[in-house]
XYZ file of C-alpha atoms in Angstrom:
725
model
C 0.200 -0.446 -0.541
C 3.203 2.461 1.116
C 4.510 1.896 -2.131
C 1.745 2.717 -4.573
C 1.311 6.684 -2.328
C 4.915 6.361 -2.196
C 4.253 5.902 -6.256
C 1.809 7.878 -7.163
C 2.613 10.778 -5.163
C 6.169 11.173 -6.796
C 5.374 10.059 -10.202
C 1.772 13.390 -9.655
C 3.784 15.567 -7.913
C 1.718 18.798 -9.445
C -1.875 16.281 -8.623
C -0.838 16.167 -5.450
C 0.235 19.774 -4.029
C -2.614 21.809 -6.159
C -4.850 19.371 -4.312
C -3.221 20.284 -1.168
C -3.524 23.778 -1.868
C -7.279 23.690 -3.093
C -7.649 21.803 0.357
C -5.960 23.962 2.447
C -7.827 27.306 1.138
C -11.260 25.877 0.918
C -10.915 24.686 4.137
C -9.959 28.029 5.537
C -11.838 29.646 4.035
C -15.092 28.373 5.187
C -14.167 26.794 8.525
C -15.770 28.501 11.379
C -13.962 30.467 13.674
C -11.968 28.715 17.587
C -13.536 28.698 20.610
C -12.046 28.770 23.282
C -13.109 28.765 26.848
C -10.881 28.847 29.983
C -13.389 28.351 32.229
C -12.863 25.574 34.547
C -16.423 24.693 35.264
C -16.728 24.046 31.849
C -15.109 20.826 32.128
C -16.278 19.225 34.505
C -19.121 16.323 34.241
C -22.544 17.312 35.724
C -22.610 14.994 38.034
C -20.065 16.905 40.496
C -20.975 19.305 42.633
C -19.195 22.302 42.256
C -21.232 21.858 38.900
C -24.712 21.369 40.349
C -24.263 24.943 42.452
C -23.302 26.134 39.453
C -27.102 25.689 37.837
C -28.442 26.256 41.479
C -27.009 29.733 41.188
C -28.213 30.404 37.875
C -32.039 29.099 39.476
C -32.736 30.484 42.007
C -29.401 34.299 41.915
C -29.756 35.029 38.874
C -29.015 38.686 40.399
C -25.801 37.560 42.167
C -22.863 39.502 42.506
C -19.847 37.929 42.797
C -16.761 40.443 42.481
C -14.425 39.668 39.055
C -11.549 41.429 41.821
C -10.489 44.171 44.675
C -9.464 46.950 46.035
C -6.863 46.760 48.208
C -6.317 49.849 49.680
C -3.679 51.584 51.914
C -2.219 53.447 53.657
C 1.807 54.829 51.917
C 3.351 54.847 55.813
C 1.497 51.159 56.945
C 0.016 52.651 59.335
C -3.551 52.796 60.646
C -6.192 53.731 58.353
C -7.558 57.412 59.458
C -11.465 58.927 59.011
C -9.930 60.904 56.151
C -8.100 58.376 55.029
C -10.995 56.200 54.850
C -12.913 59.007 53.438
C -10.710 58.934 50.894
C -11.557 55.407 49.496
C -14.801 55.712 49.101
C -14.172 57.975 47.016
C -11.192 57.031 44.990
C -13.676 53.774 44.140
C -16.803 56.290 43.205
C -14.628 57.534 40.707
C -13.155 54.745 39.565
C -17.192 53.875 39.465
C -17.395 57.059 37.217
C -14.801 56.486 34.991
C -16.779 53.312 33.519
C -14.987 50.833 32.274
C -16.457 48.197 29.562
C -17.229 44.965 31.096
C -17.122 46.352 34.756
C -20.845 46.979 36.275
C -20.361 49.036 40.012
C -16.732 49.884 42.243
C -17.570 50.042 45.471
C -16.897 50.205 48.972
C -18.868 51.011 52.301
C -17.085 52.683 55.971
C -17.184 48.882 57.461
C -14.824 47.619 54.615
C -12.426 48.280 56.681
C -9.957 45.408 58.581
C -10.533 44.851 61.843
C -6.637 46.413 62.655
C -7.582 49.146 61.394
C -5.004 48.651 58.321
C -6.586 47.969 55.281
C -10.156 48.845 53.210
C -11.459 47.170 49.973
C -13.867 47.690 47.432
C -15.333 45.432 44.521
C -14.659 45.427 41.422
C -18.114 43.397 39.976
C -18.388 42.458 36.216
C -20.466 42.513 34.010
C -19.671 38.950 32.900
C -18.615 35.622 34.933
C -15.545 34.592 32.798
C -12.246 36.276 34.649
C -10.338 35.832 31.206
C -12.430 37.854 29.164
C -11.134 40.213 26.926
C -12.555 43.012 26.841
C -12.837 43.059 30.643
C -8.984 42.296 31.027
C -8.517 45.842 29.593
C -10.800 47.445 32.174
C -9.066 46.323 34.913
C -5.703 47.845 32.910
C -7.766 51.505 32.581
C -8.587 51.115 36.122
C -5.036 50.467 38.019
C -3.911 53.122 35.444
C -6.774 55.347 36.311
C -6.113 54.540 40.140
C -3.001 56.494 40.433
C -4.206 59.406 39.286
C -6.830 59.359 41.748
C -4.704 58.794 44.716
C -2.265 61.210 43.457
C -3.364 63.954 46.651
C -4.073 61.685 49.350
C -1.571 59.105 51.444
C -2.608 55.896 50.339
C -1.627 53.450 47.911
C -3.702 50.864 46.652
C -3.737 47.428 44.184
C -5.817 45.175 42.016
C -6.410 41.362 43.235
C -8.470 38.326 42.286
C -9.453 36.935 40.224
C -9.929 38.581 36.549
C -6.541 40.558 37.736
C -4.909 37.928 38.314
C -5.680 36.513 34.839
C -4.304 40.003 33.928
C -0.904 39.688 35.314
C -0.314 35.640 34.539
C -0.452 37.023 30.961
C 1.040 39.878 31.127
C 3.759 37.150 33.055
C 3.655 34.103 30.485
C 4.190 37.113 27.030
C 2.858 36.025 24.331
C 4.113 32.456 24.585
C 2.354 30.734 21.421
C 3.932 33.776 19.503
C 7.427 32.582 21.974
C 6.807 28.973 21.777
C 5.974 29.604 17.000
C 10.006 31.296 17.129
C 11.531 29.101 18.898
C 9.965 26.657 16.854
C 10.999 27.231 14.025
C 14.722 29.367 14.203
C 15.427 25.470 16.111
C 13.119 23.552 12.467
C 15.905 25.692 9.549
C 19.370 26.090 12.171
C 19.232 22.651 13.077
C 17.951 20.975 9.064
C 20.586 23.661 7.829
C 22.873 22.227 9.640
C 21.923 18.267 9.536
C 21.267 19.144 5.453
C 23.814 21.657 4.883
C 21.231 23.210 2.260
C 18.875 26.008 2.820
C 16.372 24.794 0.283
C 15.113 21.847 3.205
C 15.541 23.836 6.399
C 12.658 26.224 5.305
C 10.840 23.691 2.908
C 9.876 21.720 6.366
C 8.252 24.629 7.916
C 6.430 25.774 4.778
C 4.706 21.933 4.769
C 3.952 22.671 7.872
C 2.999 25.472 7.758
C -0.004 24.615 5.047
C -0.159 21.487 7.120
C -1.473 23.348 10.369
C -3.583 25.888 8.123
C -5.194 22.573 6.882
C -5.568 20.520 10.532
C -7.388 24.044 12.567
C -9.683 24.792 9.943
C -10.529 21.153 10.140
C -10.775 20.607 14.228
C -13.165 24.307 14.437
C -15.220 22.144 11.869
C -15.113 19.342 13.616
C -15.503 20.750 17.102
C -18.329 22.724 15.636
C -20.187 19.847 14.705
C -20.349 18.004 17.014
C -20.455 21.136 19.722
C -17.211 20.445 20.919
C -15.739 23.045 22.983
C -11.821 23.282 22.837
C -10.244 24.459 26.248
C -8.203 28.476 25.117
C -4.167 26.247 25.834
C -5.016 24.162 22.856
C -3.567 26.029 20.214
C -0.161 26.484 21.674
C 0.004 22.657 22.180
C -1.280 21.808 18.650
C 1.678 24.434 17.421
C 4.116 22.077 19.284
C 1.996 18.659 18.069
C 2.447 19.510 14.486
C 5.777 21.339 14.249
C 7.230 18.235 17.147
C 5.285 15.294 14.826
C 5.789 16.644 11.392
C 9.274 17.189 11.311
C 10.003 13.991 12.864
C 8.101 12.929 9.999
C 9.367 14.555 7.739
C 13.451 13.285 8.827
C 12.052 9.564 8.790
C 10.981 10.649 4.915
C 14.183 12.378 3.840
C 16.935 10.819 5.705
C 15.936 7.551 4.624
C 15.740 8.970 0.780
C 18.947 10.588 0.717
C 20.593 7.189 1.324
C 18.588 5.131 -0.626
C 20.042 8.503 -3.632
C 23.798 7.616 -1.531
C 23.952 3.428 -2.847
C 22.753 5.275 -6.485
C 19.028 4.993 -6.925
C 17.651 7.548 -9.117
C 16.182 10.852 -7.422
C 12.003 9.065 -7.916
C 13.038 5.734 -7.359
C 15.267 6.324 -3.733
C 12.322 7.892 -3.534
C 9.783 6.335 -3.958
C 11.298 3.510 -1.875
C 11.872 5.258 0.747
C 8.479 5.990 1.544
C 7.413 2.073 1.145
C 10.386 1.537 3.402
C 9.175 4.363 6.087
C 5.497 4.917 5.197
C 4.537 1.928 7.088
C 6.613 3.204 10.182
C 5.738 7.170 9.677
C 1.479 5.206 9.868
C 2.421 2.683 12.997
C 3.818 6.159 15.313
C 1.610 8.307 13.939
C -1.105 5.980 14.977
C 0.577 4.815 18.507
C 0.278 9.170 18.656
C -3.835 9.344 18.062
C -4.207 6.668 19.477
C -2.809 7.771 22.934
C -4.121 10.944 21.718
C -8.120 9.813 21.405
C -7.526 7.029 24.697
C -8.047 11.106 26.155
C -12.164 10.505 25.349
C -12.610 8.662 27.682
C -11.181 11.923 30.102
C -13.832 12.899 33.184
C -12.856 16.417 32.166
C -14.397 18.215 29.488
C -10.094 19.849 28.862
C -9.008 16.888 28.271
C -11.901 15.295 25.754
C -11.809 17.972 23.635
C -7.992 18.620 23.045
C -7.694 14.651 22.098
C -9.202 14.856 19.066
C -8.549 17.625 18.211
C -4.648 16.557 18.667
C -6.091 13.572 16.597
C -7.002 15.149 14.088
C -3.210 17.184 13.650
C -1.213 13.684 13.878
C -3.518 12.774 10.382
C -3.764 15.361 8.986
C 0.779 14.689 9.169
C 0.636 11.802 8.671
C -1.686 12.457 4.939
C 1.119 14.781 4.604
C 4.073 13.270 5.597
C 3.069 10.578 2.815
C 1.955 12.633 0.011
C 2.586 16.103 0.103
C 6.140 15.673 1.339
C 7.094 13.403 -1.825
C 5.343 15.212 -4.015
C 7.365 18.484 -3.273
C 10.771 16.853 -3.085
C 9.636 14.929 -6.800
C 9.916 18.144 -8.371
C 13.119 19.425 -7.142
C 15.063 16.323 -7.148
C 18.960 16.122 -6.156
C 18.508 20.115 -6.518
C 16.846 20.495 -2.832
C 19.985 19.460 -1.435
C 22.328 22.391 -3.475
C 24.564 24.005 -2.378
C 25.765 20.502 -0.627
C 26.214 17.009 -2.459
C 26.589 14.849 0.991
C 23.902 12.836 -0.538
C 26.549 11.622 -3.390
C 28.185 9.902 -0.292
C 28.768 7.923 2.208
C 29.003 8.871 6.180
C 31.304 8.239 8.568
C 28.540 8.736 11.489
C 31.490 8.380 13.902
C 29.309 8.685 16.665
C 26.080 7.009 16.148
C 28.877 3.447 15.540
C 30.178 3.782 18.263
C 27.011 4.297 19.579
C 25.893 1.011 17.762
C 29.194 -0.482 17.990
C 29.000 -0.859 21.968
C 25.340 -2.084 22.475
C 26.109 -4.659 19.861
C 29.357 -6.442 21.518
C 27.770 -5.054 25.423
C 24.400 -5.185 25.163
C 23.969 -6.215 28.579
C 26.186 -4.085 30.367
C 24.124 -0.563 27.714
C 20.661 -2.673 29.614
C 21.851 -2.652 32.611
C 23.174 0.982 33.189
C 21.027 2.378 30.710
C 17.766 1.021 32.540
C 19.200 1.793 35.874
C 19.955 5.300 35.074
C 15.826 5.059 34.530
C 14.590 3.187 37.541
C 17.532 5.551 39.915
C 14.753 8.949 38.167
C 11.734 6.751 38.529
C 12.170 6.766 41.999
C 11.435 11.146 42.031
C 7.756 10.047 41.367
C 7.399 8.292 44.712
C 7.596 12.126 46.592
C 5.133 13.201 43.601
C 3.268 16.329 44.821
C 0.070 17.678 42.029
C -0.413 21.541 43.067
C -3.600 22.931 42.330
C -2.575 27.122 42.990
C -1.734 28.340 40.171
C -1.141 31.891 41.415
C 2.087 30.892 43.408
C 3.525 29.653 40.317
C 3.404 33.389 39.179
C 6.452 35.889 40.097
C 6.056 37.463 43.078
C 7.024 41.023 42.130
C 3.335 41.731 40.673
C 0.229 43.543 41.877
C -2.429 41.479 42.199
C -0.120 38.865 44.294
C 0.607 41.781 46.733
C -2.230 43.532 47.239
C -2.809 39.934 47.628
C 0.333 39.431 50.397
C -1.362 42.783 51.545
C -5.461 42.096 52.083
C -3.894 39.176 54.104
C -2.005 41.983 56.614
C -5.943 42.434 57.532
C -7.695 39.804 56.059
C -8.549 36.209 55.482
C -7.083 35.030 52.523
C -10.640 33.807 51.358
C -11.775 37.382 51.693
C -11.174 37.266 47.488
C -13.402 34.664 46.192
C -15.767 33.302 49.579
C -16.819 29.319 49.552
C -20.609 29.030 48.874
C -22.778 26.986 50.573
C -26.343 26.432 48.678
C -29.011 24.567 51.261
C -32.089 22.960 49.183
C -35.279 21.484 50.698
C -36.193 18.555 48.076
C -39.687 18.846 48.648
C -40.172 22.563 46.886
C -41.146 24.149 50.373
C -39.978 27.320 52.535
C -36.196 26.326 54.279
C -37.385 27.157 58.270
C -35.845 30.166 59.598
C -34.964 28.130 63.350
C -32.845 25.366 60.931
C -31.998 28.448 58.932
C -29.268 30.277 61.478
C -28.580 27.092 63.377
C -26.903 25.025 60.202
C -25.041 28.994 60.304
C -23.486 28.761 63.674
C -22.611 24.676 62.217
C -20.053 26.072 59.849
C -18.527 28.769 62.430
C -17.551 26.389 64.823
C -15.306 24.001 60.956
C -11.653 24.424 61.285
C -10.089 26.710 58.444
C -13.452 28.591 57.811
C -12.977 32.564 58.761
C -16.788 34.508 58.093
C -20.139 32.842 57.413
C -22.582 35.235 56.433
C -25.586 35.103 57.254
C -28.168 33.053 55.149
C -29.560 34.821 51.819
C -32.825 33.240 50.665
C -33.911 32.325 47.060
C -37.412 34.534 45.461
C -39.236 30.922 47.049
C -37.623 30.662 50.000
C -36.757 26.687 48.535
C -33.278 28.006 49.032
C -30.295 29.501 51.198
C -27.554 30.519 49.655
C -24.295 30.894 52.848
C -21.096 32.835 51.752
C -18.301 30.952 53.597
C -14.555 33.042 53.991
C -11.725 30.419 54.686
C -8.679 31.966 55.876
C -6.054 30.270 53.216
C -6.682 31.637 49.738
C -8.842 29.776 47.314
C -6.549 28.174 45.202
C -4.254 27.114 47.878
C -3.137 23.348 48.162
C -5.419 23.779 51.827
C -7.916 25.894 50.731
C -8.503 23.094 48.482
C -8.779 20.513 51.230
C -10.284 22.279 54.316
C -13.739 22.049 50.925
C -13.346 18.988 49.540
C -12.487 17.200 53.531
C -14.179 18.294 56.412
C -16.245 21.374 55.365
C -17.714 19.065 52.675
C -18.339 15.982 55.009
C -19.705 18.414 57.527
C -22.348 20.851 55.719
C -23.548 17.339 54.126
C -24.091 16.148 57.762
C -25.924 19.521 59.269
C -28.104 20.015 56.799
C -31.445 19.642 58.093
C -34.374 16.833 57.819
C -35.781 17.284 54.953
C -33.055 19.528 52.924
C -29.460 19.213 51.142
C -26.602 20.871 51.293
C -24.219 21.917 48.328
C -20.726 23.266 48.551
C -19.594 24.661 45.222
C -17.243 27.917 43.928
C -13.586 28.465 42.736
C -12.175 26.369 45.459
C -14.094 23.779 45.089
C -13.580 23.678 41.433
C -10.714 23.018 41.787
C -10.760 20.288 44.425
C -13.802 18.620 41.864
C -10.571 18.574 38.714
C -9.234 16.673 41.010
C -10.758 14.214 42.437
C -11.113 14.378 38.449
C -7.712 14.221 37.427
C -7.149 11.499 39.411
C -10.192 9.381 38.047
C -8.278 9.814 34.596
C -5.164 8.866 34.740
C -6.664 5.441 36.526
C -8.848 5.214 33.435
C -6.485 6.778 30.569
C -3.045 5.700 31.317
C -3.775 2.428 30.977
C -6.243 2.462 27.396
C -3.868 4.426 26.198
C -0.987 1.738 26.995
C -3.161 -1.187 25.344
C -3.746 0.037 22.231
C -0.142 1.290 21.607
C 0.370 -2.443 22.361
C -1.432 -3.122 19.725
C -0.393 -0.642 17.343
C 3.223 -2.110 17.984
C 2.503 -5.377 17.864
C 0.567 -5.339 13.864
C 3.107 -3.084 13.647
C 5.930 -5.845 14.365
C 3.550 -8.882 14.646
C 4.660 -10.106 17.064
C 3.481 -10.496 20.397
C 6.849 -10.407 23.125
C 7.950 -6.664 21.044
C 5.218 -4.331 22.341
C 5.383 -5.660 26.015
C 8.839 -4.699 26.629
C 8.625 -1.576 24.368
C 5.886 -0.502 26.339
C 7.487 -1.773 30.130
C 10.562 0.576 28.722
C 7.950 4.239 28.542
C 6.109 2.808 31.499
C 9.878 3.357 32.989
C 10.673 6.518 30.327
C 6.571 8.110 31.736
C 8.692 6.819 35.600
C 12.276 9.210 35.293
C 10.564 12.501 33.396
C 8.248 12.499 35.771
C 10.594 11.525 38.546
C 13.235 13.712 37.254
C 10.668 17.262 37.449
C 10.184 15.871 41.437
C 13.659 15.467 42.326
C 14.385 19.403 40.398
C 11.467 21.317 40.747
C 10.613 20.074 44.381
C 13.200 18.717 46.324
C 15.992 21.402 44.512
C 14.169 23.364 44.468
C 11.604 23.292 47.482
C 8.306 23.587 45.758
C 5.494 22.920 47.380
C 4.437 20.430 44.757
C 4.104 20.174 40.681
C 1.903 21.742 38.820
C -1.119 19.180 38.778
C -2.283 18.682 34.966
C 1.787 17.293 34.787
C 1.150 14.018 34.131
C -1.121 14.036 31.396
C 1.322 16.908 29.360
C 4.503 14.245 30.647
C 2.324 11.123 29.240
C 0.819 13.460 25.656
C 4.008 14.279 24.633
C 7.044 12.290 26.432
C 5.076 9.315 25.617
C 3.411 9.739 22.932
C 5.682 10.985 20.553
C 8.050 9.450 22.511
C 6.924 5.885 21.008
C 7.886 7.224 17.377
C 11.774 6.782 18.515
C 11.445 2.719 19.364
C 8.905 3.010 16.896
C 11.228 3.695 14.358
C 14.955 2.437 15.992
C 12.467 -1.307 17.167
C 10.974 -1.344 13.265
C 14.820 -0.966 11.612
C 15.901 -3.826 13.965
C 13.235 -6.230 12.475
C 14.434 -5.066 8.710
C 17.302 -5.548 9.788
C 16.875 -9.024 11.196
C 14.464 -9.862 7.592
C 17.536 -9.016 5.406
C 19.865 -12.200 6.878
C 21.925 -9.696 10.397
C 21.665 -11.425 12.903
C 20.461 -9.500 16.023
C 23.424 -8.396 17.445
C 24.766 -6.897 13.245
C 21.015 -5.249 13.551
C 21.076 -3.468 16.852
C 24.461 -2.067 14.617
C 23.152 -1.254 12.251
C 20.079 -0.535 13.655
C 21.712 2.570 16.233
C 23.513 3.790 13.473
C 21.848 4.595 10.855
C 18.269 5.353 13.376
C 20.601 7.683 15.613
C 20.907 10.677 13.544
C 18.002 10.339 13.168
C 16.565 10.445 16.251
C 18.569 12.511 17.292
C 17.662 15.450 15.634
C 13.937 14.734 15.647
C 14.679 14.074 19.481
C 16.896 17.934 19.828
C 13.798 20.179 17.795
C 10.235 18.365 19.709
C 12.611 19.226 23.148
C 14.373 22.475 21.885
C 10.832 23.233 21.409
C 9.865 23.216 25.258
C 13.205 23.677 26.547
C 11.913 27.661 25.346
C 9.048 27.178 28.273
C 11.873 27.562 30.989
C 13.143 30.903 29.805
C 9.380 31.897 31.467
C 9.068 33.489 34.930
C 5.769 31.230 36.068
C 7.472 27.975 37.380
C 4.627 26.238 35.910
C 5.644 26.623 32.217
C 9.372 26.101 33.702
C 8.487 22.895 34.510
C 6.485 21.901 32.472
C 9.297 23.177 29.977
C 11.582 21.277 31.580
C 9.644 17.837 31.657
C 8.514 17.767 27.808
C 12.577 18.479 27.399
C 14.484 16.261 29.337
C 11.461 13.507 28.901
C 12.391 13.293 25.579
C 15.997 14.158 25.653
C 15.612 10.573 28.119
C 13.105 8.833 25.130
C 15.519 9.462 22.270
C 19.499 9.448 23.550
C 18.782 5.925 26.483
C 15.421 4.069 26.207
C 15.255 4.608 22.147
C 19.258 4.590 20.882
C 20.651 2.364 24.022
C 18.200 0.362 26.279
C 14.675 -0.913 23.249
C 18.413 -2.020 20.448
C 19.912 -4.098 23.655
C 17.672 -5.798 25.260
C 15.754 -6.469 22.146
C 19.527 -8.573 21.566
C 19.226 -10.257 24.527
C 16.083 -11.613 24.251
C 16.496 -12.487 20.364
C 14.372 -13.309 17.473
C 12.495 -14.151 20.431
C 11.409 -10.944 20.587
C 9.762 -11.117 17.354
C 7.410 -14.144 17.699
C 5.122 -15.295 16.449
C 6.733 -12.810 13.638
C 9.577 -14.484 12.870
C 8.444 -18.293 11.749
C 8.336 -17.113 8.755
C 11.666 -15.392 8.260
C 15.110 -15.932 6.406
C 17.677 -17.646 8.714
C 20.312 -15.157 9.951
C 23.396 -14.745 7.607
C 26.767 -14.948 9.797
C 29.105 -12.295 8.658
C 32.065 -11.815 9.575
C 34.096 -11.483 13.037
C 32.963 -13.064 16.204
C 30.452 -14.408 18.083
C 28.263 -13.194 14.799
C 29.384 -9.916 14.829
C 30.997 -8.064 12.100
C 33.747 -5.420 12.693
C 32.599 -1.722 11.535
C 35.387 -1.461 9.674
C 34.059 -4.038 7.942
C 30.200 -2.640 6.780
C 29.431 -1.689 3.287
C 26.547 -0.096 2.619
C 23.949 -2.312 -0.127
C 22.900 -1.439 -3.468
C 20.410 -3.123 -3.862
C 16.734 -2.252 -3.525
C 16.332 -3.046 0.047
C 18.634 -0.716 1.022
C 18.952 1.089 4.547
C 18.428 3.937 5.506
C-alpha cells in the first residue's frame, strides 16, 4: 500500500500539490472560527457538586453578584487608616465607578469594608461577565489600575488590585505571548538544525512551509469538527497544536528524508529513491502516527471536558500530518530531485556517522552492560515519582512582584485570604417547600465552627424560599492546597451531614471546582493511561507482527514516563523547594513524552526488524539499526526538546516545569531509551522478540567477526533495492 502511495505522490507531484493547496484554501475560507474557553466549570461533568451549584445559582439567584477583582487600599506608610483615609477610599471607589469601564458594572466600597486592625480597606470590582479571562474585562482592569493612580495622587493611600480577573491579567502579561514565543523558537530550531544536518537552505525551509500548510488545514478541520460535534476547545490548545504539528511533522519528514538520502547514496535514481523511501518508512510513519493518535484519542475517556476536547483535536492534527508526510512531502521533493540538497554534495557519499557508529557498536558488543546502565539510570530517576505532589495553586507559580500577588499579601494583613473569593454553601429543600429560619440560623453556627473557616455570612434566601446561600470565607487563599483540602474534606462533610431534615447541602465556588478537578484528574489517570498503553501495544503488535516486543517496549515507555516525572520532582520539589508540581503535568508528560516519544522506539525497532529480515544476526542488526537511526532520532528529539525548553525562560514556574519535563523527557526517550535500552533488550531477547512473526523469516546469514558480530570497518553499504536508510 505504501509503495503505491509513494509511486502516486512521486509520479504525479503537481496533482498532489494542487489537491493540497485547493483543500487548504477551501478549509481556511469555509471553516468556522475556533471557540475557546478558560472556565474550569465547563470542563467538569454535570454530576460533580461544584457544577450542580452553578446551576442552582443560575436558577435561584440570577442576580447574584460576585466581585471579579478587589481593590486593596492601605496607607503608604503602613499605618492605620485615618478618618480622612477612609473617606478617600470611598471617593476613589466612586471616581473609578464614574469612569464606566467596559464590562465593569460597579466599583463599590463602604465604611464597613475596613479590616479589624484598621490597616486595610477594600472595594469590590463587580463585572458584567462571569469569565475572569474575558479580553475586554482584562483591558478594563488595566485601565482601572491606571485611573486609580491619578485619583490617589493627593492622598496618603496606595492601592493594588487582586482577585480572579486581576490575576488573569498579570498571568497573561508575565507569560508574554507564549504562542508567539513557542512558534518563533520552533521555527528557528527547525530551520537551524535542518540547515546544519543537510547543509541545504531548501531543506531547512521547505519543512517549515509544508507544516505551515498542514497547520492551516488541521486548524480548520478541528474548528469544523468542534462546530459539528459541539465540542469546546480549551484556550491552551493553540500552543499545544503548534508543538504537536511542528514536532511530529518534523519527525516524519526527517524519517523520510534520511531514508531518501541514503537510497540516493546507493545509486538509485532520485524518483525511485524517493518512492522506495515512502514504501520503506511509510509503515513506520503510519504506525508512529497511529500510536500517537491512539494515545490522544484515549483522552476521550477523561471525565474532564478540557482533556476530552483536546484529544480529538490533537488526533486530527496528527492524522493530517501523517497524510502530508506520505503525499505532500514526497510530491514537493519529487519536483526538486537532488537539487533539494544544493549546495551540499553529502548525499553523494557515504557518511562516517562516527558517533552513531560507536554507540551502535557498543550496544551490539556489550548489550547486557548497556541495558543495565541505561535501565538503571531510568530506574533511579523514576524513584522521584514517589515524592510527587500535585499542585493546584496556579497563583503561586506567578512572579511574586506582580500587582495581584502583592495586593493579595497586603489584603492578608487585615483580612482572611479567602475574602477575595468566598466558598458558597447552598441549602436546598428536597420537596420545594420553604426552609425554616431557625434551622438556617442553627446551620450557620455549625459552619462557623469548622476549623479553617473565618467568617460565614447570614443566609440569603431565594425568591421562593426553598434555597439558602451562605458565603463562607476561608482563612486560606481560594486556590491554596489547604483551602482545597478543607473544602473537599471537613467543610463538605460537615455541610452534608449537618443539613436539616428535608434539605440537602451543596458546596461550590472556585475552591470547590478545584477540589472536583483534583478528583476528576485522579480518576482520569487510572482510566486514560492504561487505555492508551493498551492501544499503543496493539499498534506495535500489528507493526512488528509480534506479541513479545510490544510488551517490553511498553514497559520501557512506562519506565521513561516515570523517569521524566521523577526527574522533575527531584529538580523542582527537592532542589528548588516547590510545594508541588502542576497537577496536569503527568498528562502533559503522557501527551508529549510517551505518545510522541514512542515514535523513536518504533523507528529503531522497525529498523531492527528490517535488518533481521534481511538476514542479519541480532547483534549486527542492533549495530546497523542504531547507527542509521541515531542521526534521525537525535535531530528530531533536539528539535522537539528545544521547542519546549524555551518555556524554561518564562517567569511562570508552571511553564518552567512543563518546559523542563517535556524537554528532558524527550531527550531521555530518544538518547537513553530508543538508542540504548530498547535495542540492547531486543538483542538480549534475540529472535524470540519477534514471535510469532519470525516463523517465516529467512535464516540469519552470519556476518564476519566473532560471535556473528561484524566489525564496524568491514560494513559495506548495499546497492540493491533493499538498501537501508
